[in-house]
XYZ file of C-alpha atoms in Angstrom:
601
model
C 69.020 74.583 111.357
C 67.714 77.625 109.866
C 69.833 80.512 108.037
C 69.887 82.891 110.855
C 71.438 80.566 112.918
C 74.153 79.203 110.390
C 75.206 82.996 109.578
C 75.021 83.609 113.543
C 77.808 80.349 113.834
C 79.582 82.410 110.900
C 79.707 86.142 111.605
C 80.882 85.872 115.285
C 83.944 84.202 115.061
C 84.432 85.877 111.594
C 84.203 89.213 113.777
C 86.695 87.696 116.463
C 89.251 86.896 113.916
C 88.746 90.151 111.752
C 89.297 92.080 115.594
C 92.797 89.575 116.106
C 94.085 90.532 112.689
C 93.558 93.827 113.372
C 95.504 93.915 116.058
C 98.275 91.552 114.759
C 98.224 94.637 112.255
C 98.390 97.125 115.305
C 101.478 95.304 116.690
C 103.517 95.358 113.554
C 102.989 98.827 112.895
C 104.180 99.494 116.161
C 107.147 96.780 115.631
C 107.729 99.098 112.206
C 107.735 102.276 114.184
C 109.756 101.138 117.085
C 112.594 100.145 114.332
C 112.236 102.998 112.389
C 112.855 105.167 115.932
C 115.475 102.914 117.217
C 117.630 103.984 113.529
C 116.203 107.633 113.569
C 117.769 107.679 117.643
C 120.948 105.923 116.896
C 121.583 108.091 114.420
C 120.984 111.243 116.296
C 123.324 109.558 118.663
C 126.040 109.332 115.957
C 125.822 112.544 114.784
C 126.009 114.324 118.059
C 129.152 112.102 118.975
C 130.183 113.093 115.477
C 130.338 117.203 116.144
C 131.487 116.412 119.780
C 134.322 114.860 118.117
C 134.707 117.335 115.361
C 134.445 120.128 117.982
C 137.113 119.004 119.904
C 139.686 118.059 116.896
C 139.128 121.767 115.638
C 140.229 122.785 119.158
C 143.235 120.626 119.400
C 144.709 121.478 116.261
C 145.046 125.070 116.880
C 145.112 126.110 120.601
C 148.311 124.339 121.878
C 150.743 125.755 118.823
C 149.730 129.396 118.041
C 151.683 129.491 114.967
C 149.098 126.736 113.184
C 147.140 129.941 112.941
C 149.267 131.797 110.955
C 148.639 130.003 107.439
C 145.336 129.527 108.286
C 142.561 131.506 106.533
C 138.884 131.214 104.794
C 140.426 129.556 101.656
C 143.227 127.396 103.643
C 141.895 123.693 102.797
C 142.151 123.249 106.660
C 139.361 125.653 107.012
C 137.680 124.305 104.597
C 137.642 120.465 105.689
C 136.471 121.540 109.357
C 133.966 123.718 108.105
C 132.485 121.210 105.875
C 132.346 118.474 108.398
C 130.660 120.475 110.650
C 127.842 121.815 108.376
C 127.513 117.866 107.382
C 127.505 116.884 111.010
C 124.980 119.731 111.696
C 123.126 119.012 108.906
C 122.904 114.877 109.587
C 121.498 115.857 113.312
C 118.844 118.082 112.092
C 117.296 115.595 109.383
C 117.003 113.269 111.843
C 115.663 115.698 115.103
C 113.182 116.603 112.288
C 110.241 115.070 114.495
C 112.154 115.789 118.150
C 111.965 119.488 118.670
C 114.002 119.717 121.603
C 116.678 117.782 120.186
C 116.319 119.838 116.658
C 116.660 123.403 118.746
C 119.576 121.927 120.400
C 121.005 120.711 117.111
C 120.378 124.710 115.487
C 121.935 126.618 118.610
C 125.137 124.048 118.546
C 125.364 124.871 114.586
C 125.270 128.917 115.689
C 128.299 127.992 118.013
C 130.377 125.670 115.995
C 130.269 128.908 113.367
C 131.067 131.213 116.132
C 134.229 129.017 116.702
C 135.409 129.196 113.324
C 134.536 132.781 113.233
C 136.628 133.331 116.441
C 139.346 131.301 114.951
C 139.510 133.657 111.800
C 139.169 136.742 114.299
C 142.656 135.112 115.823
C 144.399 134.265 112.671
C 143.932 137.924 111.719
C 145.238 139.182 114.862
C 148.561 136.685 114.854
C 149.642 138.344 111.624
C 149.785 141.852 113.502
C 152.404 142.363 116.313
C 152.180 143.639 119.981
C 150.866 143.656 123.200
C 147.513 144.957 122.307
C 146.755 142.217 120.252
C 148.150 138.669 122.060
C 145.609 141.254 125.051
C 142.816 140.600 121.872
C 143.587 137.195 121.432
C 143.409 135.473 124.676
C 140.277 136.793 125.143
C 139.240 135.259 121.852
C 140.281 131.856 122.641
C 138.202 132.636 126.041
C 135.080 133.218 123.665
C 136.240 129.788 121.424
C 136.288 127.611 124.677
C 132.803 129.139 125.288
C 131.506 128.735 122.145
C 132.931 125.190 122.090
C 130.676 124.584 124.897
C 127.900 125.651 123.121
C 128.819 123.006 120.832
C 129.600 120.262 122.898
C 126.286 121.732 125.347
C 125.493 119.146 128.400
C 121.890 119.161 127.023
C 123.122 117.776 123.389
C 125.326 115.483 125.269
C 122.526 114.137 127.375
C 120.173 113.609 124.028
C 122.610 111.915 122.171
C 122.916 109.969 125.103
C 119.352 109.200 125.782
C 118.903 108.552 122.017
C 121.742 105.733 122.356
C 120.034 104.600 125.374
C 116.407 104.053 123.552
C 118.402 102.689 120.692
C 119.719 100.075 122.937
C 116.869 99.435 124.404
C 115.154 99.018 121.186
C 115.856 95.445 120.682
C 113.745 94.563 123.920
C 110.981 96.436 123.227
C 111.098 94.413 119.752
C 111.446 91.141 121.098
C 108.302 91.959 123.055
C 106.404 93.291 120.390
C 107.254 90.661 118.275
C 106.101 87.866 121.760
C 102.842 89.688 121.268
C 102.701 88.771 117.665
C 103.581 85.179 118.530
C 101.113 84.795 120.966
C 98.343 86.578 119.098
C 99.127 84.243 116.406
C 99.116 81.221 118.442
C 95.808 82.091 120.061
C 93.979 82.797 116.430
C 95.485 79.206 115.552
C 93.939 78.056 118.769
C 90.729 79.534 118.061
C 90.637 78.667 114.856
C 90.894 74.768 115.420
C 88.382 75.103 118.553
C 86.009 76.955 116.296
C 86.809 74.650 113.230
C 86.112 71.535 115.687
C 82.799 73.054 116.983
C 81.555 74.258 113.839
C 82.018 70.629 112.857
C 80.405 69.246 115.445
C 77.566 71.502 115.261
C 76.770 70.866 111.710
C 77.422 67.019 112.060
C 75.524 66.456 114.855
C 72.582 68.465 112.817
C 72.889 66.691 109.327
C 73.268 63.435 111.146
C 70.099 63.981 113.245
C 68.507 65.066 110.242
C 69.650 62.326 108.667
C 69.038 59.580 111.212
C 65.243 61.224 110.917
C 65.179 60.253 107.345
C 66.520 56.780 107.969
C 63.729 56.168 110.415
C 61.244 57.597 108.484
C 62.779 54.719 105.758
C 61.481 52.295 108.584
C 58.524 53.355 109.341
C 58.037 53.768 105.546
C 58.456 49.782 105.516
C 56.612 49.109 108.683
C 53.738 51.429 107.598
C 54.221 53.566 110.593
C 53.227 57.204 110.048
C 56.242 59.333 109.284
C 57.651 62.638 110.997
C 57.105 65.506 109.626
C 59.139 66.780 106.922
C 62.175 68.378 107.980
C 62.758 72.056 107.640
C 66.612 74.220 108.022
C 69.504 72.954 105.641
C 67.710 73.477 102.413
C 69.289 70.261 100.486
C 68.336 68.081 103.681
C 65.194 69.735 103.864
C 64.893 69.143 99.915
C 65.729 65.675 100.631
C 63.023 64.743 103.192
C 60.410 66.288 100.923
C 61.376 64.504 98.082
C 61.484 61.050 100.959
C 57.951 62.320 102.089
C 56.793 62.550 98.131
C 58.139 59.307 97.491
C 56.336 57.922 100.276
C 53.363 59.322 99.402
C 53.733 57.877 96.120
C 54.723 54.317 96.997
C 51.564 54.484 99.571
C 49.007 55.444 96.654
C 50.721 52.904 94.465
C 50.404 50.134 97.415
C 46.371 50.873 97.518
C 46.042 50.479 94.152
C 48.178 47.598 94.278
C 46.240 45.850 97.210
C 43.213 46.791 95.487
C 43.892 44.869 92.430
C 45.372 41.894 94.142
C 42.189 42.143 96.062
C 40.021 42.186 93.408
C 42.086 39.971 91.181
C 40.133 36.644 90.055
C 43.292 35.123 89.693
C 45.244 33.560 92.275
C 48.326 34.976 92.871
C 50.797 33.657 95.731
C 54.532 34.297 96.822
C 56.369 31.337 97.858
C 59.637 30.673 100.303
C 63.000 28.528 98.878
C 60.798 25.354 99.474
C 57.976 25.689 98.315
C 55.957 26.718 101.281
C 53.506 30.122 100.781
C 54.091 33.134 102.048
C 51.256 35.537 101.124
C 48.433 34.778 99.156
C 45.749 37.161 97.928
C 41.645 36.520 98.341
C 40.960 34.970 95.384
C 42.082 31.393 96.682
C 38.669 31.479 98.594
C 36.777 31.547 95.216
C 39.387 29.460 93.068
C 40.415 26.800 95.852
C 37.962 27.290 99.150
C 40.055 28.178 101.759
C 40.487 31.417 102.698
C 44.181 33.453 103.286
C 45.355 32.251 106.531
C 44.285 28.805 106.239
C 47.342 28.330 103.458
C 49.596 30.504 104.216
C 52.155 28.263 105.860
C 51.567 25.396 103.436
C 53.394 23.886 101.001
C 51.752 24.605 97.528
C 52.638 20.665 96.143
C 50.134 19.631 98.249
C 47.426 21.315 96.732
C 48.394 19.535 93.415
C 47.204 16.088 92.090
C 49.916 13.691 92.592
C 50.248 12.718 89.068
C 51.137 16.367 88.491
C 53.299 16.766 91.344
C 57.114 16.032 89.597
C 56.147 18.322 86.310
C 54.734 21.052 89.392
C 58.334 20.712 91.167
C 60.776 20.181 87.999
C 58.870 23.682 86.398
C 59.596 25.612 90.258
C 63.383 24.259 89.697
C 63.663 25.382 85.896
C 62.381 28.467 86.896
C 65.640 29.321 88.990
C 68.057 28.294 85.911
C 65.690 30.225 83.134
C 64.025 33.135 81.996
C 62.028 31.562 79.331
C 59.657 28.901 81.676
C 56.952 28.145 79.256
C 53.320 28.096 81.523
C 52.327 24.583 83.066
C 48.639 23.173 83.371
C 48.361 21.005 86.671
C 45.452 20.003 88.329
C 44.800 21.175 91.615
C 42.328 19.878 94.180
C 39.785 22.497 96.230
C 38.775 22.280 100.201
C 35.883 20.180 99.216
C 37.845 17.679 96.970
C 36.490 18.968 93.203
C 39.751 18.710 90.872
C 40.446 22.260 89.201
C 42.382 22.754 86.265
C 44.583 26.093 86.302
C 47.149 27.508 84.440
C 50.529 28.763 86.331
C 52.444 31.780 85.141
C 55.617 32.500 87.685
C 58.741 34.193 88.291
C 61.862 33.175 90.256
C 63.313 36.177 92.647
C 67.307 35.531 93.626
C 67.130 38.848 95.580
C 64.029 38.093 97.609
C 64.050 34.030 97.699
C 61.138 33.719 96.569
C 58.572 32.513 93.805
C 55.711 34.418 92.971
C 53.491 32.833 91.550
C 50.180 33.407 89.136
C 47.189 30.528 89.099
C 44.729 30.916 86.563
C 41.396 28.718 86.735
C 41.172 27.043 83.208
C 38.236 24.982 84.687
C 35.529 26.430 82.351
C 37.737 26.537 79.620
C 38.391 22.594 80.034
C 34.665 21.979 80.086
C 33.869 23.991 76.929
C 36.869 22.331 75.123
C 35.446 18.923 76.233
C 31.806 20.049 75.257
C 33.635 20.768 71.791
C 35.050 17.537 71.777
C 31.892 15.710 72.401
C 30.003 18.287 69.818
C 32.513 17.146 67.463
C 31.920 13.167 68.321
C 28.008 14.085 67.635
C 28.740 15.514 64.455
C 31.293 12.910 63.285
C 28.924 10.217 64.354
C 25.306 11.447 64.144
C 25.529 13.637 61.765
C 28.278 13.061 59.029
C 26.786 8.858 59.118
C 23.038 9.928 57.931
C 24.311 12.107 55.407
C 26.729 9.450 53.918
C 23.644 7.531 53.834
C 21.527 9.572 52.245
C 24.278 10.477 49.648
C 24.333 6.573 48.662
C 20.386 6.871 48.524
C 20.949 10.153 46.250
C 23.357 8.251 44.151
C 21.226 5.180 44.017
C 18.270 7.672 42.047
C 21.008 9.226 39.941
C 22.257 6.226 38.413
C 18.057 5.134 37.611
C 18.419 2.078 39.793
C 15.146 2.017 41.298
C 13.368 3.659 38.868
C 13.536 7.058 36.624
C 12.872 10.800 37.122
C 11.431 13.725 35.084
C 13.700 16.551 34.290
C 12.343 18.419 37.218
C 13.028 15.490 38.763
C 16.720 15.302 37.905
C 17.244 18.599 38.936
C 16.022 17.808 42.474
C 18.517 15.053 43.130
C 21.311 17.045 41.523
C 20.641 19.785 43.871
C 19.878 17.770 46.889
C 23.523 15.418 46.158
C 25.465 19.222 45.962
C 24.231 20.325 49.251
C 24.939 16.378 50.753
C 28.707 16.967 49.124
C 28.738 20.391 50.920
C 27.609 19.434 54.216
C 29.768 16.551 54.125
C 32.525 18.374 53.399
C 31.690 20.923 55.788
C 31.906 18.038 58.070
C 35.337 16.806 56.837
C 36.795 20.625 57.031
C 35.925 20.810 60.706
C 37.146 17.587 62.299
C 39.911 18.334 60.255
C 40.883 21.466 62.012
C 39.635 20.505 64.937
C 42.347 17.890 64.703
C 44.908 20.241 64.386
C 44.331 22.811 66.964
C 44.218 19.775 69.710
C 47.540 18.573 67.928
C 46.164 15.089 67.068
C 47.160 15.468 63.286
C 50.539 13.145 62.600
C 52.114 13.913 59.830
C 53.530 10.893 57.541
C 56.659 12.968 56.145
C 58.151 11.313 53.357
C 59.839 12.402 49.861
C 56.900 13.742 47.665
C 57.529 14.702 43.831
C 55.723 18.157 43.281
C 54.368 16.981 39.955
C 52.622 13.735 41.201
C 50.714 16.216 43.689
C 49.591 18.442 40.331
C 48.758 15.412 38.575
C 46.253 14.307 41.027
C 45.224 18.500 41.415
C 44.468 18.251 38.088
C 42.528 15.124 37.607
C 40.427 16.188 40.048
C 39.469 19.561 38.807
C 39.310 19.249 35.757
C 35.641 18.715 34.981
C 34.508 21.633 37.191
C 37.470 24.006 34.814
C 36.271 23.004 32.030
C 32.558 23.688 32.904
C 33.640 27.666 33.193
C 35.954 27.550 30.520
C 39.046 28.226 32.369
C 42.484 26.906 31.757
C 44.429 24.676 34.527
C 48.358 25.538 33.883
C 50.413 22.973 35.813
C 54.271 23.865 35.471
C 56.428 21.739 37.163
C 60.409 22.487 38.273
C 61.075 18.254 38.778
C 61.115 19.817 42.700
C 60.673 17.300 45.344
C 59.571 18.384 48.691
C 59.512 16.318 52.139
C 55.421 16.566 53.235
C 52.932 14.563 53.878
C 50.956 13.738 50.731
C 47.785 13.408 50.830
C 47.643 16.743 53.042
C 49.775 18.491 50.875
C 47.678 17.339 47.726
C 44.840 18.789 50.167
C 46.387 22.466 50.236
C 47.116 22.182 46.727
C 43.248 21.361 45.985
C 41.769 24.008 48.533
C 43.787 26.653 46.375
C 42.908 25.485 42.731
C 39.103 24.853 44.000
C 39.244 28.295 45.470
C 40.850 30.024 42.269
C 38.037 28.171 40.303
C 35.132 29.095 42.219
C 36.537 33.393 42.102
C 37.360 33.197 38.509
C 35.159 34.409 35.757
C 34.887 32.082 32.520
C 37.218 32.150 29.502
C 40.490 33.101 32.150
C 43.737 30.773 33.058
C 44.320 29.639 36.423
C 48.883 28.724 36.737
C 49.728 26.234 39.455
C 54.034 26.471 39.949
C 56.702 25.081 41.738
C 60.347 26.381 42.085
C 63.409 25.553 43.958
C 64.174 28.075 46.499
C 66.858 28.406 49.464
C 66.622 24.790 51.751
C 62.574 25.520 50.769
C 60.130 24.519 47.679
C 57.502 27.542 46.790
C 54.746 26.680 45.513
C 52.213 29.009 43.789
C 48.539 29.377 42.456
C 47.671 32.485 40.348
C 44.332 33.323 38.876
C 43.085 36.039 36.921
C 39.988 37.244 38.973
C 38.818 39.812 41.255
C 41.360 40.164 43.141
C 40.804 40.372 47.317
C 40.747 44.171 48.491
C 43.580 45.417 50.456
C 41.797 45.918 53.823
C 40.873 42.215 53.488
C 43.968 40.685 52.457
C 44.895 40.110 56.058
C 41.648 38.349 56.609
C 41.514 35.223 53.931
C 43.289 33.097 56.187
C 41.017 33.421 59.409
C 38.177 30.715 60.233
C 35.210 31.181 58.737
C 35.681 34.082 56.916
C 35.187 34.641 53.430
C 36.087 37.826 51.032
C 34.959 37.185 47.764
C 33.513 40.275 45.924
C 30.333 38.326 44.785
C 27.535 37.645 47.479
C 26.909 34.175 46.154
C 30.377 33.222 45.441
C 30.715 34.063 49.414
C 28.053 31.714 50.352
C 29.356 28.594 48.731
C 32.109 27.640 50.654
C 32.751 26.972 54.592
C 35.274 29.624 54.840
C 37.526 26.493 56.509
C 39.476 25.762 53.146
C 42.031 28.613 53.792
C 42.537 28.558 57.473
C 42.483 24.928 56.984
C 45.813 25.827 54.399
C 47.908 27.580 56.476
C 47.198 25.586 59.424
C 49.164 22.315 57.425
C 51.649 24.760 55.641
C 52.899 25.649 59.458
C 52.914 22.307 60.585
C 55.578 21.424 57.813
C 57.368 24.217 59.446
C 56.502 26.311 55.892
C 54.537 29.390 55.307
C 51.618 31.025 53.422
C 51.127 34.241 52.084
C 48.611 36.095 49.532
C 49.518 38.796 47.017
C 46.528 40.672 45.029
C 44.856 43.477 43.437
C 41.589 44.467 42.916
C 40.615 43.387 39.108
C 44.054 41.889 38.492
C 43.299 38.625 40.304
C 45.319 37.072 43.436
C 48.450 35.034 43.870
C 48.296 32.561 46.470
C 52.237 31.319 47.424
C 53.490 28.356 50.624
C 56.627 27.189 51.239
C 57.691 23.458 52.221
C 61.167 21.924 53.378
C 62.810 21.046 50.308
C 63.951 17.448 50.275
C 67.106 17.913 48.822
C 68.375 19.778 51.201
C 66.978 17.728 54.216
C 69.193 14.875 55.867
């Protein structure tokens, strides 16, 4: 509905009820006046009954005993009372024939009479007082002139006003009644109007805001049928407001479906939604690629029977768990194509109460699976091709040391000392990667028992010692009598990788202090050196595979860059930790933690 229509609805009825009032305001003017008269004509009524009476009193008290008149005179209080009465009568009538002319020159002429009575009077009071016929001659013909004045006074003209003002005064209560029926009724029909414009007002603006309204609700359907939409709405501004803001949104959630479709589309993933039971609902292209069959070959099917049946109960006990818990960890099943290959995928999904549904993520971990077996079977070559001909040649090596099949040169010497180093190295090389091979497929078992911290430094100790004492540096074994629950022989294996490392990075004539103290439910254990320290951009890096961060280019070269990595992996699987503190020239402090056994059950 636009504005000039809404202020049309308001302005004519606002003009209709402006044009009532007024004249509800008309009427009790006139209800105001008509009072006012009816008092103003009573009045006038009064006071001409008033000097009719007063008249005729005056007259009776002196024309039927002629000897009244003979103490009466202008000071006599006689006089005096009628004269006042009449000038107040006189004076009442003309205040209130002020707007009446007729009546008010009828009021003046009976005031000149009622003074020529009382003149007359005077004239025959006078007259008593002297004796003789000439004079009772004098005064008969003044109480001739009296009776005429007096009917001046009492005029058949004043008579008739103050009669017609007692008449309008009684009819005054009628014509008030009616005036106030007039008010009634116009008050009656502006309630009247007022509800019937009230109601239709109502009606007009609900039936528009629910139209409106009922457009945007269906524009909410097509909206989720993807039917196109009206067009926005125009009028009420908030409604109006409202269906922009509906067509925005829609615009929105359109743009955002595209790019939504697109990526489900595109997505190499397979990524499903499935019912209560099971059975899938929606799929997206990618199950062509992963599993064979195209969209609307499986939607309808139950995804369990896509799965190997040895993987089946895990497949249905993780789509139950998923309805109890948040916190799902992925599951690895093996799934079977159109064409009967086996796949191996990874499944990442989410339980919906509101919708009913699972939705559900497949990743193929196919190619991953072969290059982790190819890994496993490079690792089987190198265990048994490679590590078996290099033990051999080691006892060979060892053989020619020792001068059992005959003797070398010096040169000669040097040879075989060189070539059994680089047979140690590459069989340790060897050792350090099937070892963490081993861990990352979580085939290491650990045979935890109560281990004395200062048998593990003993053995340290022994075995470094020669290669110490060839650079000239100190091995500083203090002990706290701690006892930690490990695995021996891989925790004498940290221990080693850390003194062997300390040795290798520290320059001659320096002291290299291996600790142990009693911590919180935990045993740290610590190996300090003095040498050249591990820069601070690096310090995060000494415990990654194959990486090495010694300052010295040949120092860097001698080692696998396994030893550390190979550390922290056992530190974490005692459930301890491993951390590294240095500085550049000040050397580097190497520090793991390990349950400590006196505080484990």
């Amino acid at each position: 509905m636009s504005l000039s229509k809404v202020l049309a609805i308001i302005l004519v009825p606002l003009l209709l009820q402006v044009g009532i009032l007024a004249y509800l305001v008309t009427l009790q003017k006139e209800a105001e006046m008509e009072l006012e008269s009816a008092n103003r004509a009573r009045g006038i009524s009064d006071a001409i009954n008033k000097i009719s009476s007063d008249g005729v009193d005056i007259i009776a008290s002196f024309s039927g005993d002629p000897d009244a008149l003979k103490n009466f005179s202008m000071n006599d209080p006689v006089y005096r009372q009628f004269k006042d009465k009449l000038t107040e009568d006189h004076n009442e009538l003309e205040r209130l024939a002020r707007g009446d002319e007729k009546v008010l020159a009828l009021a003046k002429s009976a005031r000149v009479d009622a003074t020529k009575v009382l003149n007359d009077l005077i004239s025959i009071k006078d007259s008593s007082e002297r004796a003789g016929d000439s004079e009772r001659v004098f005064q008969k013909k003044k109480w001739k002139a009296i009776r005429a004045s007096l009917a001046g006074v009492l005029r058949e003209e004043l008579a008739y006003a103050g009669k017609e003002a007692k008449a309008r005064y009684q009819r005054s209560p009628e014509k008030q009644a009616e005036l106030r029926q007039k008010t009634e009724t116009g008050l009656i029909a502006m309630a009247i109007f007022d509800l019937f414009f009230a109601a239709l007002v109502g009606w007009i603006f609900t039936k528009t805001i629910t139209n409106r309204l009922l457009r945007i609700s269906d524009n909410a359907v097509r909206l989720a049928s993807n039917a196109p939409l009206h067009p926005p709405e125009g009028g009420i501004k908030e409604i109006a407001q409202l269906d922009q803001d509906f067509h925005r949104m829609a615009r929105e959630l359109q743009i955002a479906a595209k790019k939504e479709r697109a990526v489900l589309v595109n997505a190499r993933d397979l990524i499903c939604a499935l019912d209560e039971n099971g059975r899938i609902v929606s799929v997206n292209p990618a199950s062509l690629r992963l599993l064979d069959m195209p969209e609307d070959v499986l939607v309808g099917r139950y995804l369990v029977d896509l799965v190997l049946s040895e993987d089946t109960a895990r497949m249905l006990d993780y789509l139950s768990s998923l309805k109890t818990s948040n916190e799902v960890p992925d599951l690895e099943v093996a799934m079977r194509t159109a064409g009967g290959e086996i796949i191996y995928s990874l499944w990442s999904a989410q339980w919906s109460a509101e919708e009913l549904s699972y939705f559900v993520v497949i990743h193929d971990l196919s190619e991953r699976r072969r290059a982790e077996d190819l890994r496993r079977e490079v690792m089987a070559m190198v265990t048994h091709d490679l590590r078996t001909p290099l033990m051999t040649i080691g006892n060979i090596l060892d053989f020619f040391n020792r001068g059992l099949y005959g003797t070398f040169e010096d040169k000669g010497k040097d040879f075989l000392r060189s070539a059994t180093r680089n047979i140690d190295r590459m069989t340790s090389l060897i050792t350090d990667l099937l070892d963490i091979e081993k861990i990352n497929s979580g085939t290491v078992k650990l045979e935890l028992d109560v281990v004395p911290v200062a048998d593990c430094f003993t053995a340290v100790k022994e075995m470094n010692e020669v290669s110490a004492g060839g650079k000239k540096i100190s091995l500083n074994f203090n002990d706290a009598h701690c006892v930690v629950m490990a695995d021996e022989e891989r925790l004498i294996r940290v221990v080693q990788n850390l003194v062997s490392n300390a040795i290798k990075f520290s320059p001659p004539n320096t002291a290299i202090s291996v600790s142990a103290a009693a911590k919180v439910g935990v045993v740290e254990i610590a190996v300090a050196d003095q040498g050249p320290g591990i820069a601070p951009d690096k310090v995060a890096l000494v415990f990654d595979r194959y990486r090495q961060v010694g300052t010295d280019a040949k120092e860097s070269t001698m080692g696998s860059g396994l030893g550390l990595a190979i550390c922290k992996s056992i530190v974490e699987l005692h459930g301890g930790q491993i951390s590294v503190e240095s500085e550049l020239g000040k050397g580097s402090t190497f520090t793991f933690t390990l349950p400590n056994a006196d505080d484990v059950e």
